């Protein structure tokens, strides 16, 4: 079987594969999360980090972008930044990332026409670039559980709008499994299971149970917790 970046190549036929798409993380910043009210905010963080880790596992190109970091929105969440320690977000002033030439250039540089979008808020930071990118010939997938808005109505309206424009709704888990596709693909299996056990709640606990109680594997060992020492600024 042919290889891509050292990984087994998946069949396409209209599906996402690790080598046919790019993922954009848009405005995952504190102020944007403060205003999110339609979905559990901790879950948004968790799902976003899970998808971010999946891009690392499958070597999918990623574009990070933030808006008005210093004047309003704050820095990208440290949980997300930790997944991409060497990659700096593209800073914007525009609400619509597709109005920003640097963001457009970053997407174009990947050469991918399938784009998975995630971000806050759905009605603006996701809907506006989605509509315009589809107009410009891109195929857009919205990872809905990595998005959020100021109300359920706002989020639902945004999802209806992007779906009517031609976007496909997905989730962090569905995207990762679409990239994995076959459990016989051992090159990514263990890393995917790690994301499942850390981020996917009952699914992850079920995997842990099956491994240990059915297959006799050793329990997963997580890093031992160490109580942080007081920062110098607090002394």
mmCIF file of N, CA and C in Angstrom, residues 1-135:
data_model
loop_
_atom_site.group_PDB
_atom_site.id
_atom_site.type_symbol
_atom_site.label_atom_id
_atom_site.label_comp_id
_atom_site.label_asym_id
_atom_site.label_seq_id
_atom_site.Cartn_x
_atom_site.Cartn_y
_atom_site.Cartn_z
ATOM 1 N N UNK A 1 0.856 -1.195 0.000
ATOM 2 C CA UNK A 1 0.000 0.000 0.000
ATOM 3 C C UNK A 1 0.894 1.248 0.000
ATOM 4 N N UNK A 2 0.519 2.242 -0.801
ATOM 5 C CA UNK A 2 1.327 3.453 -0.882
ATOM 6 C C UNK A 2 1.289 4.212 0.426
ATOM 7 N N UNK A 3 2.297 5.045 0.633
ATOM 8 C CA UNK A 3 2.454 5.747 1.894
ATOM 9 C C UNK A 3 2.315 7.254 1.697
ATOM 10 N N UNK A 4 1.909 7.941 2.787
ATOM 11 C CA UNK A 4 1.891 9.402 2.824
ATOM 12 C C UNK A 4 2.476 9.834 4.156
ATOM 13 N N UNK A 5 3.589 10.581 4.108
ATOM 14 C CA UNK A 5 4.262 11.022 5.327
ATOM 15 C C UNK A 5 4.530 9.863 6.276
ATOM 16 N N UNK A 6 4.848 8.694 5.720
ATOM 17 C CA UNK A 6 5.129 7.537 6.557
ATOM 18 C C UNK A 6 3.897 6.782 7.005
ATOM 19 N N UNK A 7 2.701 7.267 6.682
ATOM 20 C CA UNK A 7 1.458 6.606 7.074
ATOM 21 C C UNK A 7 0.827 5.916 5.871
ATOM 22 N N UNK A 8 0.070 4.863 6.130
ATOM 23 C CA UNK A 8 -0.644 4.187 5.065
ATOM 24 C C UNK A 8 -1.670 5.123 4.455
ATOM 25 N N UNK A 9 -1.759 5.097 3.141
ATOM 26 C CA UNK A 9 -2.674 6.000 2.441
ATOM 27 C C UNK A 9 -4.095 5.473 2.491
ATOM 28 N N UNK A 10 -5.051 6.358 2.835
ATOM 29 C CA UNK A 10 -6.457 5.986 2.912
ATOM 30 C C UNK A 10 -7.144 6.249 1.567
ATOM 31 N N UNK A 11 -8.198 5.488 1.261
ATOM 32 C CA UNK A 11 -8.971 5.758 0.059
ATOM 33 C C UNK A 11 -9.774 7.041 0.253
ATOM 34 N N UNK A 12 -10.041 7.741 -0.833
ATOM 35 C CA UNK A 12 -10.748 9.016 -0.725
ATOM 36 C C UNK A 12 -12.221 8.852 -1.077
ATOM 37 N N UNK A 13 -12.577 8.917 -2.356
ATOM 38 C CA UNK A 13 -13.956 8.744 -2.814
ATOM 39 C C UNK A 13 -14.922 9.649 -2.049
ATOM 40 N N UNK A 14 -14.549 10.927 -1.920
ATOM 41 C CA UNK A 14 -15.416 11.902 -1.272
ATOM 42 C C UNK A 14 -15.193 12.063 0.214
ATOM 43 N N UNK A 15 -14.357 11.232 0.827
ATOM 44 C CA UNK A 15 -14.108 11.317 2.259
ATOM 45 C C UNK A 15 -12.855 12.129 2.564
ATOM 46 N N UNK A 16 -12.745 12.550 3.820
ATOM 47 C CA UNK A 16 -11.528 13.211 4.282
ATOM 48 C C UNK A 16 -10.430 12.180 4.475
ATOM 49 N N UNK A 17 -9.237 12.529 4.063
ATOM 50 C CA UNK A 17 -8.062 11.710 4.329
ATOM 51 C C UNK A 17 -6.987 12.621 4.910
ATOM 52 N N UNK A 18 -5.969 12.062 5.553
ATOM 53 C CA UNK A 18 -4.925 12.915 6.115
ATOM 54 C C UNK A 18 -4.189 13.769 5.095
ATOM 55 N N UNK A 19 -4.190 13.335 3.836
ATOM 56 C CA UNK A 19 -3.424 14.071 2.838
ATOM 57 C C UNK A 19 -4.282 14.893 1.876
ATOM 58 N N UNK A 20 -5.604 15.013 2.133
ATOM 59 C CA UNK A 20 -6.398 15.820 1.197
ATOM 60 C C UNK A 20 -7.052 17.032 1.849
ATOM 61 N N UNK A 21 -6.680 17.342 3.122
ATOM 62 C CA UNK A 21 -7.362 18.449 3.791
ATOM 63 C C UNK A 21 -6.406 19.238 4.681
ATOM 64 N N UNK A 22 -6.908 20.378 5.115
ATOM 65 C CA UNK A 22 -6.218 21.238 6.076
ATOM 66 C C UNK A 22 -7.235 21.595 7.151
ATOM 67 N N UNK A 23 -6.756 21.785 8.384
ATOM 68 C CA UNK A 23 -7.642 22.162 9.487
ATOM 69 C C UNK A 23 -7.276 23.571 9.947
ATOM 70 N N UNK A 24 -8.291 24.426 10.095
ATOM 71 C CA UNK A 24 -8.079 25.787 10.590
ATOM 72 C C UNK A 24 -8.730 25.931 11.958
ATOM 73 N N UNK A 25 -7.947 26.409 12.922
ATOM 74 C CA UNK A 25 -8.445 26.712 14.262
ATOM 75 C C UNK A 25 -8.558 28.227 14.378
ATOM 76 N N UNK A 26 -9.787 28.725 14.492
ATOM 77 C CA UNK A 26 -10.059 30.159 14.395
ATOM 78 C C UNK A 26 -10.546 30.716 15.724
ATOM 79 N N UNK A 27 -9.770 31.613 16.294
ATOM 80 C CA UNK A 27 -10.195 32.432 17.448
ATOM 81 C C UNK A 27 -10.576 31.619 18.675
ATOM 82 N N UNK A 28 -9.802 30.598 18.977
ATOM 83 C CA UNK A 28 -9.976 29.882 20.246
ATOM 84 C C UNK A 28 -9.232 30.678 21.316
ATOM 85 N N UNK A 29 -9.917 31.711 21.808
ATOM 86 C CA UNK A 29 -9.339 32.693 22.719
ATOM 87 C C UNK A 29 -10.273 32.923 23.911
ATOM 88 N N UNK A 30 -9.735 33.407 25.033
ATOM 89 C CA UNK A 30 -10.547 33.526 26.251
ATOM 90 C C UNK A 30 -11.821 34.335 26.094
ATOM 91 N N UNK A 31 -11.734 35.545 25.548
ATOM 92 C CA UNK A 31 -12.935 36.384 25.465
ATOM 93 C C UNK A 31 -14.000 35.748 24.589
ATOM 94 N N UNK A 32 -13.586 35.039 23.564
ATOM 95 C CA UNK A 32 -14.560 34.394 22.697
ATOM 96 C C UNK A 32 -15.262 33.255 23.440
ATOM 97 N N UNK A 33 -14.507 32.542 24.286
ATOM 98 C CA UNK A 33 -15.116 31.469 25.064
ATOM 99 C C UNK A 33 -16.019 32.019 26.162
ATOM 100 N N UNK A 34 -15.638 33.167 26.751
ATOM 101 C CA UNK A 34 -16.480 33.781 27.790
ATOM 102 C C UNK A 34 -17.887 34.034 27.266
ATOM 103 N N UNK A 35 -17.991 34.435 26.001
ATOM 104 C CA UNK A 35 -19.288 34.782 25.419
ATOM 105 C C UNK A 35 -20.049 33.608 24.845
ATOM 106 N N UNK A 36 -19.456 32.414 24.890
ATOM 107 C CA UNK A 36 -20.107 31.231 24.331
ATOM 108 C C UNK A 36 -21.116 30.663 25.332
ATOM 109 N N UNK A 37 -22.360 30.470 24.878
ATOM 110 C CA UNK A 37 -23.420 30.064 25.809
ATOM 111 C C UNK A 37 -24.253 28.891 25.324
ATOM 112 N N UNK A 38 -23.988 28.377 24.128
ATOM 113 C CA UNK A 38 -24.859 27.330 23.587
ATOM 114 C C UNK A 38 -24.407 25.924 23.934
ATOM 115 N N UNK A 39 -23.188 25.794 24.436
ATOM 116 C CA UNK A 39 -22.610 24.463 24.618
ATOM 117 C C UNK A 39 -21.655 24.533 25.792
ATOM 118 N N UNK A 40 -21.458 23.412 26.475
ATOM 119 C CA UNK A 40 -20.543 23.371 27.603
ATOM 120 C C UNK A 40 -19.144 23.794 27.173
ATOM 121 N N UNK A 41 -18.609 24.812 27.803
ATOM 122 C CA UNK A 41 -17.351 25.396 27.362
ATOM 123 C C UNK A 41 -16.152 24.486 27.607
ATOM 124 N N UNK A 42 -16.180 23.739 28.690
ATOM 125 C CA UNK A 42 -15.086 22.788 28.921
ATOM 126 C C UNK A 42 -15.057 21.724 27.822
ATOM 127 N N UNK A 43 -16.240 21.327 27.360
ATOM 128 C CA UNK A 43 -16.310 20.343 26.277
ATOM 129 C C UNK A 43 -15.740 20.902 24.983
ATOM 130 N N UNK A 44 -15.965 22.184 24.732
ATOM 131 C CA UNK A 44 -15.402 22.799 23.526
ATOM 132 C C UNK A 44 -13.882 22.750 23.582
ATOM 133 N N UNK A 45 -13.317 23.094 24.734
ATOM 134 C CA UNK A 45 -11.858 23.018 24.887
ATOM 135 C C UNK A 45 -11.387 21.582 24.655
ATOM 136 N N UNK A 46 -12.042 20.643 25.317
ATOM 137 C CA UNK A 46 -11.652 19.239 25.216
ATOM 138 C C UNK A 46 -11.716 18.738 23.775
ATOM 139 N N UNK A 47 -12.808 19.028 23.087
ATOM 140 C CA UNK A 47 -12.970 18.551 21.713
ATOM 141 C C UNK A 47 -11.963 19.203 20.772
ATOM 142 N N UNK A 48 -11.705 20.477 20.993
ATOM 143 C CA UNK A 48 -10.755 21.192 20.149
ATOM 144 C C UNK A 48 -9.353 20.621 20.300
ATOM 145 N N UNK A 49 -8.950 20.349 21.534
ATOM 146 C CA UNK A 49 -7.628 19.772 21.777
ATOM 147 C C UNK A 49 -7.543 18.361 21.204
ATOM 148 N N UNK A 50 -8.632 17.603 21.305
ATOM 149 C CA UNK A 50 -8.647 16.256 20.723
ATOM 150 C C UNK A 50 -8.421 16.316 19.218
ATOM 151 N N UNK A 51 -9.120 17.216 18.533
ATOM 152 C CA UNK A 51 -8.930 17.361 17.085
ATOM 153 C C UNK A 51 -7.529 17.840 16.771
ATOM 154 N N UNK A 52 -7.014 18.753 17.569
ATOM 155 C CA UNK A 52 -5.654 19.251 17.355
ATOM 156 C C UNK A 52 -4.640 18.114 17.454
ATOM 157 N N UNK A 53 -4.788 17.273 18.465
ATOM 158 C CA UNK A 53 -3.884 16.135 18.603
ATOM 159 C C UNK A 53 -4.008 15.189 17.410
ATOM 160 N N UNK A 54 -5.227 15.010 16.927
ATOM 161 C CA UNK A 54 -5.431 14.137 15.765
ATOM 162 C C UNK A 54 -4.683 14.663 14.541
ATOM 163 N N UNK A 55 -4.657 15.983 14.367
ATOM 164 C CA UNK A 55 -3.907 16.530 13.220
ATOM 165 C C UNK A 55 -2.424 16.207 13.339
ATOM 166 N N UNK A 56 -1.912 16.183 14.566
ATOM 167 C CA UNK A 56 -0.509 15.827 14.769
ATOM 168 C C UNK A 56 -0.265 14.355 14.458
ATOM 169 N N UNK A 57 -1.191 13.504 14.890
ATOM 170 C CA UNK A 57 -1.043 12.063 14.649
ATOM 171 C C UNK A 57 -0.985 11.765 13.160
ATOM 172 N N UNK A 58 -1.890 12.397 12.403
ATOM 173 C CA UNK A 58 -2.007 12.086 10.980
ATOM 174 C C UNK A 58 -1.235 13.064 10.085
ATOM 175 N N UNK A 59 -0.499 13.987 10.718
ATOM 176 C CA UNK A 59 0.318 14.952 9.980
ATOM 177 C C UNK A 59 -0.505 15.769 8.983
ATOM 178 N N UNK A 60 -1.661 16.197 9.441
ATOM 179 C CA UNK A 60 -2.539 17.046 8.636
ATOM 180 C C UNK A 60 -2.091 18.496 8.805
ATOM 181 N N UNK A 61 -1.956 19.259 7.731
ATOM 182 C CA UNK A 61 -1.556 20.663 7.877
ATOM 183 C C UNK A 61 -2.589 21.463 8.656
ATOM 184 N N UNK A 62 -2.097 22.420 9.436
ATOM 185 C CA UNK A 62 -2.942 23.201 10.334
ATOM 186 C C UNK A 62 -2.645 24.688 10.158
ATOM 187 N N UNK A 63 -3.703 25.492 10.181
ATOM 188 C CA UNK A 63 -3.577 26.954 10.212
ATOM 189 C C UNK A 63 -4.207 27.429 11.515
ATOM 190 N N UNK A 64 -3.445 28.168 12.296
ATOM 191 C CA UNK A 64 -3.932 28.762 13.536
ATOM 192 C C UNK A 64 -4.108 30.258 13.319
ATOM 193 N N UNK A 65 -5.202 30.814 13.837
ATOM 194 C CA UNK A 65 -5.395 32.251 13.695
ATOM 195 C C UNK A 65 -6.151 32.816 14.881
ATOM 196 N N UNK A 66 -5.805 34.046 15.231
ATOM 197 C CA UNK A 66 -6.422 34.753 16.351
ATOM 198 C C UNK A 66 -6.817 36.158 15.895
ATOM 199 N N UNK A 67 -7.717 36.771 16.666
ATOM 200 C CA UNK A 67 -8.182 38.111 16.319
ATOM 201 C C UNK A 67 -8.014 39.046 17.517
ATOM 202 N N UNK A 68 -7.449 40.211 17.280
ATOM 203 C CA UNK A 68 -7.331 41.263 18.294
ATOM 204 C C UNK A 68 -6.871 40.716 19.654
ATOM 205 N N UNK A 69 -5.758 40.003 19.611
ATOM 206 C CA UNK A 69 -5.255 39.338 20.824
ATOM 207 C C UNK A 69 -5.014 40.322 21.964
ATOM 208 N N UNK A 70 -4.301 41.402 21.696
ATOM 209 C CA UNK A 70 -3.894 42.321 22.762
ATOM 210 C C UNK A 70 -5.014 43.266 23.201
ATOM 211 N N UNK A 71 -5.875 43.653 22.283
ATOM 212 C CA UNK A 71 -6.863 44.682 22.607
ATOM 213 C C UNK A 71 -8.174 44.130 23.159
ATOM 214 N N UNK A 72 -8.446 42.825 22.917
ATOM 215 C CA UNK A 72 -9.741 42.309 23.372
ATOM 216 C C UNK A 72 -9.744 40.816 23.695
ATOM 217 N N UNK A 73 -9.329 39.987 22.762
ATOM 218 C CA UNK A 73 -9.656 38.560 22.829
ATOM 219 C C UNK A 73 -8.733 37.721 23.697
ATOM 220 N N UNK A 74 -7.504 38.170 23.915
ATOM 221 C CA UNK A 74 -6.555 37.378 24.684
ATOM 222 C C UNK A 74 -5.834 36.350 23.824
ATOM 223 N N UNK A 75 -4.858 35.692 24.443
ATOM 224 C CA UNK A 75 -4.041 34.727 23.715
ATOM 225 C C UNK A 75 -4.814 33.447 23.406
ATOM 226 N N UNK A 76 -4.338 32.741 22.390
ATOM 227 C CA UNK A 76 -4.889 31.411 22.110
ATOM 228 C C UNK A 76 -4.811 30.561 23.374
ATOM 229 N N UNK A 77 -5.826 29.724 23.599
ATOM 230 C CA UNK A 77 -5.846 28.884 24.785
ATOM 231 C C UNK A 77 -4.523 28.134 24.925
ATOM 232 N N UNK A 78 -3.952 28.122 26.109
ATOM 233 C CA UNK A 78 -2.683 27.405 26.288
ATOM 234 C C UNK A 78 -2.795 25.916 26.018
ATOM 235 N N UNK A 79 -3.978 25.327 26.253
ATOM 236 C CA UNK A 79 -4.174 23.896 25.983
ATOM 237 C C UNK A 79 -4.014 23.594 24.501
ATOM 238 N N UNK A 80 -4.480 24.526 23.656
ATOM 239 C CA UNK A 80 -4.357 24.348 22.210
ATOM 240 C C UNK A 80 -2.954 24.690 21.746
ATOM 241 N N UNK A 81 -2.407 25.767 22.283
ATOM 242 C CA UNK A 81 -1.053 26.170 21.911
ATOM 243 C C UNK A 81 -0.044 25.074 22.231
ATOM 244 N N UNK A 82 -0.279 24.331 23.312
ATOM 245 C CA UNK A 82 0.651 23.271 23.712
ATOM 246 C C UNK A 82 0.744 22.155 22.677
ATOM 247 N N UNK A 83 -0.294 21.980 21.864
ATOM 248 C CA UNK A 83 -0.261 20.948 20.823
ATOM 249 C C UNK A 83 0.603 21.392 19.654
ATOM 250 N N UNK A 84 0.722 22.706 19.467
ATOM 251 C CA UNK A 84 1.514 23.261 18.354
ATOM 252 C C UNK A 84 2.528 24.266 18.909
ATOM 253 N N UNK A 85 3.473 23.814 19.724
ATOM 254 C CA UNK A 85 4.366 24.747 20.414
ATOM 255 C C UNK A 85 5.247 25.585 19.498
ATOM 256 N N UNK A 86 5.493 25.097 18.297
ATOM 257 C CA UNK A 86 6.383 25.815 17.377
ATOM 258 C C UNK A 86 5.639 26.659 16.343
ATOM 259 N N UNK A 87 4.311 26.654 16.390
ATOM 260 C CA UNK A 87 3.530 27.343 15.354
ATOM 261 C C UNK A 87 2.832 28.559 15.934
ATOM 262 N N UNK A 88 3.071 29.713 15.345
ATOM 263 C CA UNK A 88 2.459 30.954 15.809
ATOM 264 C C UNK A 88 1.156 31.219 15.062
ATOM 265 N N UNK A 89 0.110 31.630 15.781
ATOM 266 C CA UNK A 89 -1.152 31.959 15.112
ATOM 267 C C UNK A 89 -1.009 33.192 14.220
ATOM 268 N N UNK A 90 -1.783 33.222 13.162
ATOM 269 C CA UNK A 90 -1.876 34.400 12.306
ATOM 270 C C UNK A 90 -2.782 35.409 12.993
ATOM 271 N N UNK A 91 -2.265 36.586 13.273
ATOM 272 C CA UNK A 91 -3.039 37.611 13.970
ATOM 273 C C UNK A 91 -3.830 38.436 12.957
ATOM 274 N N UNK A 92 -5.110 38.686 13.278
ATOM 275 C CA UNK A 92 -5.992 39.417 12.375
ATOM 276 C C UNK A 92 -6.689 40.550 13.111
ATOM 277 N N UNK A 93 -7.235 41.473 12.309
ATOM 278 C CA UNK A 93 -8.194 42.450 12.825
ATOM 279 C C UNK A 93 -9.589 42.133 12.313
ATOM 280 N N UNK A 94 -9.681 41.378 11.238
ATOM 281 C CA UNK A 94 -10.964 41.101 10.589
ATOM 282 C C UNK A 94 -11.721 39.990 11.296
ATOM 283 N N UNK A 95 -13.026 40.169 11.446
ATOM 284 C CA UNK A 95 -13.871 39.103 11.985
ATOM 285 C C UNK A 95 -13.904 37.910 11.043
ATOM 286 N N UNK A 96 -13.915 38.183 9.745
ATOM 287 C CA UNK A 96 -13.925 37.143 8.724
ATOM 288 C C UNK A 96 -12.483 36.822 8.350
ATOM 289 N N UNK A 97 -12.009 35.650 8.711
ATOM 290 C CA UNK A 97 -10.612 35.300 8.430
ATOM 291 C C UNK A 97 -10.314 35.272 6.941
ATOM 292 N N UNK A 98 -11.337 35.032 6.108
ATOM 293 C CA UNK A 98 -11.108 34.995 4.661
ATOM 294 C C UNK A 98 -10.881 36.395 4.081
ATOM 295 N N UNK A 99 -11.090 37.421 4.907
ATOM 296 C CA UNK A 99 -10.726 38.784 4.495
ATOM 297 C C UNK A 99 -9.263 39.089 4.786
ATOM 298 N N UNK A 100 -8.585 38.201 5.486
ATOM 299 C CA UNK A 100 -7.196 38.431 5.871
ATOM 300 C C UNK A 100 -6.256 37.758 4.874
ATOM 301 N N UNK A 101 -5.397 38.532 4.243
ATOM 302 C CA UNK A 101 -4.537 37.999 3.178
ATOM 303 C C UNK A 101 -3.564 36.945 3.699
ATOM 304 N N UNK A 102 -3.130 37.077 4.941
ATOM 305 C CA UNK A 102 -2.178 36.099 5.473
ATOM 306 C C UNK A 102 -2.851 34.752 5.733
ATOM 307 N N UNK A 103 -4.087 34.792 6.205
ATOM 308 C CA UNK A 103 -4.836 33.549 6.406
ATOM 309 C C UNK A 103 -5.105 32.880 5.060
ATOM 310 N N UNK A 104 -5.550 33.651 4.094
ATOM 311 C CA UNK A 104 -5.807 33.107 2.758
ATOM 312 C C UNK A 104 -4.540 32.478 2.193
ATOM 313 N N UNK A 105 -3.415 33.184 2.337
ATOM 314 C CA UNK A 105 -2.145 32.673 1.814
ATOM 315 C C UNK A 105 -1.745 31.370 2.497
ATOM 316 N N UNK A 106 -2.010 31.275 3.805
ATOM 317 C CA UNK A 106 -1.653 30.055 4.543
ATOM 318 C C UNK A 106 -2.472 28.868 4.069
ATOM 319 N N UNK A 107 -3.765 29.090 3.826
ATOM 320 C CA UNK A 107 -4.612 28.014 3.306
ATOM 321 C C UNK A 107 -4.161 27.631 1.899
ATOM 322 N N UNK A 108 -3.943 28.617 1.065
ATOM 323 C CA UNK A 108 -3.529 28.352 -0.316
ATOM 324 C C UNK A 108 -2.200 27.609 -0.374
ATOM 325 N N UNK A 109 -1.296 27.924 0.541
ATOM 326 C CA UNK A 109 0.030 27.304 0.557
ATOM 327 C C UNK A 109 -0.041 25.802 0.758
ATOM 328 N N UNK A 110 -1.072 25.327 1.476
ATOM 329 C CA UNK A 110 -1.199 23.886 1.705
ATOM 330 C C UNK A 110 -1.581 23.133 0.440
ATOM 331 N N UNK A 111 -2.219 23.823 -0.492
ATOM 332 C CA UNK A 111 -2.662 23.192 -1.717
ATOM 333 C C UNK A 111 -3.898 22.313 -1.550
ATOM 334 N N UNK A 112 -4.533 22.384 -0.386
ATOM 335 C CA UNK A 112 -5.698 21.536 -0.120
ATOM 336 C C UNK A 112 -6.989 22.298 -0.420
ATOM 337 N N UNK A 113 -7.945 21.597 -1.019
ATOM 338 C CA UNK A 113 -9.237 22.204 -1.314
ATOM 339 C C UNK A 113 -10.323 21.792 -0.319
ATOM 340 N N UNK A 114 -10.039 20.787 0.503
ATOM 341 C CA UNK A 114 -10.952 20.416 1.590
ATOM 342 C C UNK A 114 -10.431 21.064 2.865
ATOM 343 N N UNK A 115 -11.302 21.827 3.541
ATOM 344 C CA UNK A 115 -10.886 22.572 4.730
ATOM 345 C C UNK A 115 -11.833 22.252 5.882
ATOM 346 N N UNK A 116 -11.266 21.815 7.006
ATOM 347 C CA UNK A 116 -12.037 21.613 8.222
ATOM 348 C C UNK A 116 -11.901 22.872 9.063
ATOM 349 N N UNK A 117 -13.034 23.517 9.360
ATOM 350 C CA UNK A 117 -13.020 24.758 10.124
ATOM 351 C C UNK A 117 -13.514 24.524 11.540
ATOM 352 N N UNK A 118 -12.851 25.144 12.499
ATOM 353 C CA UNK A 118 -13.281 25.140 13.884
ATOM 354 C C UNK A 118 -13.119 26.554 14.417
ATOM 355 N N UNK A 119 -13.946 26.957 15.385
ATOM 356 C CA UNK A 119 -13.719 28.282 15.953
ATOM 357 C C UNK A 119 -14.909 28.880 16.659
ATOM 358 N N UNK A 120 -14.659 30.034 17.239
ATOM 359 C CA UNK A 120 -15.645 30.814 17.975
ATOM 360 C C UNK A 120 -15.676 32.222 17.384
ATOM 361 N N UNK A 121 -16.834 32.779 17.141
ATOM 362 C CA UNK A 121 -18.162 32.205 17.270
ATOM 363 C C UNK A 121 -18.659 31.683 15.929
ATOM 364 N N UNK A 122 -19.568 30.710 15.982
ATOM 365 C CA UNK A 122 -20.015 30.026 14.775
ATOM 366 C C UNK A 122 -20.656 30.976 13.771
ATOM 367 N N UNK A 123 -21.464 31.906 14.262
ATOM 368 C CA UNK A 123 -22.265 32.756 13.376
ATOM 369 C C UNK A 123 -21.413 33.748 12.588
ATOM 370 N N UNK A 124 -20.226 34.061 13.109
ATOM 371 C CA UNK A 124 -19.368 35.033 12.442
ATOM 372 C C UNK A 124 -18.055 34.413 11.989
ATOM 373 N N UNK A 125 -17.270 33.934 12.954
ATOM 374 C CA UNK A 125 -15.915 33.461 12.649
ATOM 375 C C UNK A 125 -15.899 32.181 11.831
ATOM 376 N N UNK A 126 -16.998 31.431 11.842
ATOM 377 C CA UNK A 126 -17.107 30.227 11.023
ATOM 378 C C UNK A 126 -17.981 30.467 9.797
ATOM 379 N N UNK A 127 -19.161 31.040 9.983
ATOM 380 C CA UNK A 127 -20.100 31.182 8.866
ATOM 381 C C UNK A 127 -19.554 32.074 7.757
ATOM 382 N N UNK A 128 -18.953 33.202 8.124
ATOM 383 C CA UNK A 128 -18.512 34.136 7.088
ATOM 384 C C UNK A 128 -17.415 33.552 6.190
ATOM 385 N N UNK A 129 -16.334 32.997 6.760
ATOM 386 C CA UNK A 129 -15.345 32.401 5.856
ATOM 387 C C UNK A 129 -15.879 31.184 5.120
ATOM 388 N N UNK A 130 -16.771 30.429 5.749
ATOM 389 C CA UNK A 130 -17.328 29.251 5.076
ATOM 390 C C UNK A 130 -18.038 29.646 3.794
ATOM 391 N N UNK A 131 -18.905 30.628 3.879
ATOM 392 C CA UNK A 131 -19.669 31.053 2.702
ATOM 393 C C UNK A 131 -18.734 31.521 1.590
ATOM 394 N N UNK A 132 -17.734 32.310 1.959
ATOM 395 C CA UNK A 132 -16.836 32.853 0.934
ATOM 396 C C UNK A 132 -15.876 31.804 0.386
ATOM 397 N N UNK A 133 -15.412 30.899 1.253
ATOM 398 C CA UNK A 133 -14.501 29.859 0.772
ATOM 399 C C UNK A 133 -15.210 28.902 -0.181
ATOM 400 N N UNK A 134 -16.453 28.582 0.123
ATOM 401 C CA UNK A 134 -17.230 27.747 -0.807
ATOM 402 C C UNK A 134 -17.391 28.472 -2.133
ATOM 403 N N UNK A 135 -17.651 29.781 -2.068
ATOM 404 C CA UNK A 135 -17.756 30.589 -3.287
ATOM 405 C C UNK A 135 -16.468 30.515 -4.095
#
